[in-house]
Amino acid sequence: MAEQELDRLDVVAQLLKDRGDSLVVTGLGSSTYDVSAQGDNHRNFYLWGAMGGAAAIGLGLALAQPDTPVIVITGDGEMLMGTGSMATIAKQAPGNLKVIVLDNGHYGETGMQEAHTNSVTDLTTMAKGAGIEQSSTIVDQAGVDRLVDSIKRLENAPTFAVIKVSAKSYLRADTVAKTIKDGAYNRARVRVALGVGIE
Amino acid sequence: MTADWPSQIFEKFKEQNVRQVSYVPDAGHTKLINAIIADPDIHAVSLTSEEEGIALATGAWLGGDKSVLLMQSSGVGNCVNMLSLIKSCKIPFLTLVTMRGEWGEFNPWQVPMGSTTQASFEMMGVHVMRIDQPEDVQDVLAAAMRMVFEGGTPVAVLLSQRLIGAKVFEGAK
């Protein structure tokens, strides 16, 4: 019967537990808080705006740093706003790019309005149609385990994964307060961590 | 003047070690795009919408790559919210925009965005430079690249419809 629903914070904790030197780009909203809640890291780039841009930022970073895993962690609403970038990613096909969508079927930041993904829209099918062959939907712990095993692997093509998570929302003023909002500082910090200069 | 202006732009990209060039195609950028696709040291990134190019430029710079975005003036409006990345994260951003909707434009639907291209960039904090004559291409591009890659000022260079020439559009019809 129905397995227990996956919890977003727990899933992100597992994905990042052994991240090594992976770079992580987070999508506006809950995904930024989910990653930040695991502890700050100089290789994290947190988005507080630019909705729809997370995957394309990951692409630019993955092309610039081909030997380093680049993990984009974003939400279904953020991904829906940037679906064109699926095709752009498929065409470039960097094997170090992993786009992971935490799909709760709702717009969590704005009052839990229902998203298209809760009923009619399947982001995995869209990604496959765009040409990202390695696209899958994860609904259980076994699927999360498989993704954790492959997340740092440099492959021949990008990975796109939708993880269906519970619509439970967290009140987390502490995390919001302590997550870096200064984009220029965040950008400089990632560059220093990569040894490519400060500016 | 030894080469045509698209070739001069390409040479400047090579001088500056630009590693990623993204684009939404435009007839006026055809020659430059072909040169970029043919170069093994530059990632030529075809976009579905111009705003992806702003995000791509941000990721490229995070990872140490210089990049340039090529588009047509009609795509500038698509970029407005995404340009908050450039402002908030102080990304050295350069875009070359071929103009439509000005000099002898036959398509009236190009005029609304063409006539507000400069204002759209400026309201989001992007400095605007303009090239009307082919003999100015090298100097203006050198100045723009210095502002962007040495000074960190985001710059949009508008390539006027008069520069691109009516001939391109005759051919592209």
XYZ file of C-alpha atoms in Angstrom:
372
model
C 0.000 0.000 0.000
C 0.914 3.620 0.082
C 4.396 4.122 1.414
C 5.150 6.929 3.742
C 5.539 10.208 1.862
C 9.055 11.534 1.481
C 9.998 14.537 3.597
C 11.852 17.313 1.753
C 14.260 18.187 4.542
C 15.122 14.541 5.104
C 15.644 13.977 1.351
C 17.942 16.993 1.012
C 19.925 15.871 4.069
C 20.528 12.519 2.380
C 21.437 14.060 -0.981
C 24.038 16.360 0.559
C 25.413 14.080 3.282
C 28.422 12.969 1.224
C 28.462 15.818 -1.297
C 32.266 16.105 -1.321
C 33.339 19.054 -3.468
C 30.004 19.279 -5.307
C 28.652 22.729 -6.143
C 25.022 23.314 -5.159
C 22.637 25.868 -6.688
C 19.320 26.296 -4.875
C 16.034 27.515 -6.347
C 14.104 30.416 -4.878
C 12.022 29.553 -1.835
C 11.844 26.372 0.193
C 14.691 24.698 -1.712
C 17.059 27.445 -0.592
C 15.987 26.893 3.031
C 16.174 23.086 2.723
C 19.804 23.287 1.606
C 20.759 26.035 4.035
C 19.265 24.029 6.913
C 21.885 21.319 6.283
C 24.604 23.795 7.220
C 26.233 26.548 5.199
C 28.885 25.615 2.632
C 31.209 27.806 0.554
C 30.173 25.854 -2.538
C 26.472 26.742 -2.144
C 24.819 29.416 -4.276
C 21.463 30.420 -2.818
C 18.811 32.056 -4.989
C 16.398 34.530 -3.416
C 14.895 35.625 -6.740
C 15.398 35.064 -10.484
C 12.592 32.506 -10.471
C 13.055 30.008 -13.289
C 16.810 30.533 -13.456
C 18.219 27.826 -11.170
C 18.719 25.125 -13.816
C 20.292 27.539 -16.328
C 22.693 28.833 -13.648
C 23.601 25.215 -12.990
C 24.262 24.747 -16.710
C 26.660 27.714 -16.936
C 28.472 26.491 -13.832
C 28.623 22.888 -15.074
C 30.121 23.976 -18.420
C 32.712 26.112 -16.623
C 33.670 23.375 -14.122
C 33.335 20.106 -16.059
C 35.211 18.011 -13.478
C 33.027 19.017 -10.540
C 29.502 17.762 -9.862
C 26.938 20.581 -10.019
C 23.708 19.834 -8.153
C 20.695 22.089 -8.698
C 18.071 21.662 -5.989
C 14.861 23.468 -6.796
C 11.087 23.243 -6.517
C 8.374 22.316 -8.986
C 7.092 25.887 -9.266
C 10.570 27.271 -9.928
C 11.216 24.584 -12.555
C 7.870 25.225 -14.258
C 8.977 28.811 -14.843
C 12.183 27.647 -16.555
C 11.086 24.663 -18.629
C 12.788 26.034 -21.755
C 16.116 25.507 -20.033
C 15.423 21.757 -20.105
C 15.930 21.870 -23.879
C 18.994 24.088 -23.532
C 20.512 21.641 -21.022
C 19.672 18.643 -23.225
C 21.504 20.231 -26.163
C 24.676 20.938 -24.132
C 24.380 17.682 -22.163
C 27.014 18.195 -19.444
C 27.443 14.911 -17.544
C 28.327 16.688 -14.302
C 24.937 18.435 -14.031
C 22.199 17.013 -11.799
C 18.895 18.888 -11.681
C 16.757 17.750 -8.757
C 13.210 19.014 -8.342
C 11.542 18.708 -4.938
C 7.950 18.405 -6.087
C 5.343 19.076 -3.426
C 2.712 20.036 -5.993
C 2.258 23.453 -4.439
C 3.617 26.987 -4.304
C 4.878 26.818 -0.740
C 6.210 30.355 -0.457
C 3.006 32.098 -1.367
C 0.372 30.265 0.653
C 0.408 26.681 -0.672
C -1.623 27.323 -3.799
C -1.922 24.214 -5.919
C 0.633 23.926 -8.749
C 0.078 22.355 -12.187
C 2.274 19.460 -11.048
C -0.287 18.418 -8.437
C -2.756 17.276 -11.080
C -2.041 17.472 -14.790
C 1.628 18.296 -15.373
C 4.541 15.824 -15.281
C 7.936 17.548 -15.207
C 9.787 14.264 -15.830
C 7.900 13.711 -19.084
C 8.639 17.310 -20.058
C 12.363 16.833 -19.359
C 12.414 13.608 -21.379
C 10.590 15.346 -24.198
C 13.141 18.145 -24.060
C 15.849 15.544 -24.588
C 17.214 14.803 -21.106
C 17.084 11.019 -21.410
C 18.195 10.348 -17.857
C 15.005 11.733 -16.306
C 13.039 9.969 -13.608
C 10.421 10.428 -10.918
C 11.304 9.256 -7.430
C 8.487 8.366 -5.055
C 10.143 6.203 -2.408
C 13.244 5.730 -0.272
C 14.722 3.158 -2.656
C 14.685 5.808 -5.407
C 16.331 8.338 -3.112
C 19.023 5.773 -2.257
C 19.793 5.255 -5.961
C 20.043 9.002 -6.557
C 22.343 9.453 -3.535
C 24.634 6.758 -4.958
C 24.970 8.506 -8.319
C 24.844 12.156 -7.332
C 28.590 12.795 -7.369
C 29.235 10.672 -10.433
C 30.540 12.405 -13.556
C 28.512 10.841 -16.358
C 28.093 11.224 -20.100
C 24.822 13.104 -19.870
C 22.891 15.213 -17.361
C 20.489 13.795 -14.781
C 17.018 15.177 -14.126
C 15.073 13.834 -11.157
C 11.703 14.813 -9.735
C 11.311 13.748 -6.115
C 7.718 13.663 -4.956
C 7.718 15.049 -1.426
C 5.028 15.695 1.139
C 3.294 19.073 1.013
C 4.165 19.610 4.653
C 5.508 23.125 5.065
C 8.002 24.200 7.646
C 8.032 27.345 9.708
C 11.702 28.214 9.757
C 12.387 31.820 10.511
C 15.799 30.886 11.931
C 16.972 29.315 8.665
C 15.604 32.206 6.615
C 17.355 34.698 8.863
C 20.768 33.074 8.671
C 20.892 32.179 4.961
C 23.138 34.477 2.907
C 21.111 37.053 0.979
C 24.037 39.101 -0.310
C 24.358 37.727 -3.843
C 27.657 39.491 -4.554
C 29.229 37.990 -1.436
C 27.817 34.562 -2.262
C 29.164 34.797 -5.838
C 32.626 35.855 -4.603
C 32.674 33.082 -2.023
C 31.956 30.372 -4.610
C 34.683 31.774 -6.883
C 37.224 31.777 -4.056
C 36.260 28.200 -3.150
C 36.929 27.235 -6.783
C 40.153 29.229 -6.957
C 39.007 31.356 -9.915
C 39.454 34.783 -8.285
C 37.267 36.971 -6.106
C 35.553 39.426 -8.436
C 39.732 48.018 -41.400
C 40.915 44.548 -42.251
C 37.862 42.417 -41.541
C 34.098 42.705 -41.508
C 32.521 43.682 -38.196
C 31.222 40.227 -37.111
C 34.766 38.880 -37.536
C 36.126 41.789 -35.513
C 33.720 40.958 -32.697
C 34.776 37.317 -32.804
C 38.458 38.311 -32.595
C 37.710 40.378 -29.485
C 35.997 37.373 -27.884
C 39.131 35.311 -28.513
C 41.450 38.036 -27.195
C 39.442 38.166 -23.965
C 39.234 34.378 -23.650
C 35.430 34.320 -23.674
C 34.465 30.690 -23.001
C 30.665 30.667 -23.206
C 28.522 32.483 -25.774
C 24.769 32.048 -25.561
C 22.283 33.220 -28.133
C 18.774 33.422 -29.411
C 19.376 33.607 -33.150
C 19.029 36.801 -35.110
C 19.774 37.364 -38.779
C 22.173 40.161 -37.819
C 24.209 37.795 -35.609
C 24.360 34.930 -38.147
C 28.022 35.236 -39.088
C 29.174 35.660 -35.477
C 27.088 32.694 -34.282
C 28.551 30.488 -37.026
C 32.083 31.483 -36.009
C 31.331 30.624 -32.374
C 29.808 27.244 -33.209
C 32.929 26.423 -35.252
C 35.302 27.279 -32.378
C 36.132 24.249 -30.179
C 37.204 26.426 -27.227
C 33.890 28.246 -26.887
C 30.663 26.683 -25.649
C 28.001 27.882 -28.101
C 24.776 27.699 -26.103
C 21.554 27.943 -28.068
C 18.787 29.277 -25.788
C 15.020 28.908 -25.980
C 14.507 32.334 -24.407
C 16.843 35.252 -23.726
C 16.398 35.177 -19.943
C 18.117 31.786 -19.804
C 21.203 33.587 -21.073
C 21.254 35.873 -18.018
C 21.139 32.854 -15.707
C 23.754 31.046 -17.796
C 26.091 34.065 -17.604
C 25.732 34.021 -13.819
C 26.622 30.340 -13.588
C 29.505 30.764 -16.026
C 31.032 33.546 -13.947
C 30.570 31.591 -10.702
C 32.641 28.880 -12.335
C 35.328 31.203 -13.707
C 34.205 31.564 -17.334
C 33.749 34.842 -19.191
C 30.592 34.796 -21.282
C 28.604 36.938 -23.726
C 24.887 36.849 -24.596
C 23.749 37.580 -28.165
C 20.165 38.542 -28.854
C 17.798 40.714 -30.806
C 16.149 43.774 -29.281
C 12.778 42.005 -29.168
C 14.223 39.626 -26.522
C 15.311 42.294 -24.067
C 11.919 42.512 -22.388
C 12.115 38.784 -21.643
C 15.190 39.441 -19.495
C 13.964 42.094 -17.087
C 13.353 40.085 -13.895
C 16.338 37.807 -14.539
C 18.598 40.875 -14.730
C 18.160 41.091 -10.953
C 20.835 38.363 -10.876
C 23.308 40.697 -12.545
C 22.513 43.509 -10.133
C 22.252 41.472 -6.930
C 25.280 39.268 -7.597
C 27.372 41.899 -9.445
C 28.050 39.662 -12.424
C 30.330 41.038 -15.171
C 27.702 40.806 -17.886
C 28.065 41.649 -21.567
C 25.332 41.384 -24.161
C 25.394 42.357 -27.827
C 21.965 43.280 -29.094
C 21.063 43.607 -32.746
C 18.426 46.301 -33.099
C 15.092 45.965 -34.794
C 12.278 48.457 -34.889
C 14.294 51.525 -35.747
C 16.113 52.280 -39.035
C 13.731 51.492 -41.886
C 11.898 48.704 -40.041
C 9.234 47.110 -42.229
C 7.586 45.186 -39.364
C 5.646 47.507 -37.021
C 5.471 44.815 -34.306
C 9.213 45.241 -33.778
C 8.864 48.901 -32.903
C 7.384 48.743 -29.350
C 10.293 46.685 -27.940
C 12.925 48.223 -30.217
C 12.060 51.714 -29.059
C 12.236 50.731 -25.360
C 15.329 48.486 -25.490
C 17.734 51.046 -24.048
C 15.304 52.109 -21.303
C 14.685 48.469 -20.327
C 18.388 47.849 -19.775
C 18.905 51.135 -17.964
C 16.052 50.619 -15.531
C 17.743 47.339 -14.483
C 21.151 48.958 -14.040
C 22.822 47.821 -17.272
C 24.995 50.464 -18.968
C 24.132 50.938 -22.651
C 26.552 51.660 -25.512
C 25.637 51.895 -29.159
C 27.349 51.258 -32.485
C 26.047 52.900 -35.656
C 29.084 52.657 -37.946
C 31.210 49.606 -38.788
C 34.443 51.546 -38.188
C 33.422 51.984 -34.515
C 32.928 48.274 -33.758
C 36.454 47.486 -32.538
C 36.801 50.544 -30.299
C 33.365 50.340 -28.734
C 33.664 46.622 -28.092
C 37.120 47.046 -26.552
C 35.752 49.784 -24.283
C 32.721 47.694 -23.340
C 34.816 44.620 -22.546
C 37.129 46.681 -20.367
C 34.166 48.055 -18.402
C 32.688 44.576 -18.002
C 35.636 42.266 -17.425
C 38.000 44.685 -15.685
C 35.517 46.978 -13.980
C 32.583 44.653 -13.373
C 30.047 47.056 -14.899
C 27.281 45.243 -16.835
C 27.072 46.545 -20.406
C 24.671 46.105 -23.310
C 26.079 47.068 -26.721
C 23.322 47.896 -29.186
C 24.222 47.183 -32.809
C 22.020 49.575 -34.725
C 19.787 48.487 -37.542
C 21.682 50.894 -39.765
C 24.948 49.051 -38.998
C 23.472 45.628 -39.646
C 22.067 46.872 -42.900
C 18.871 46.270 -44.796
C 20.680 43.716 -46.939
C 20.719 41.111 -44.166
C 16.965 41.271 -43.912
C 16.470 40.990 -47.641
C 18.554 37.829 -47.546
C 16.796 36.483 -44.478
C 13.296 36.921 -45.821
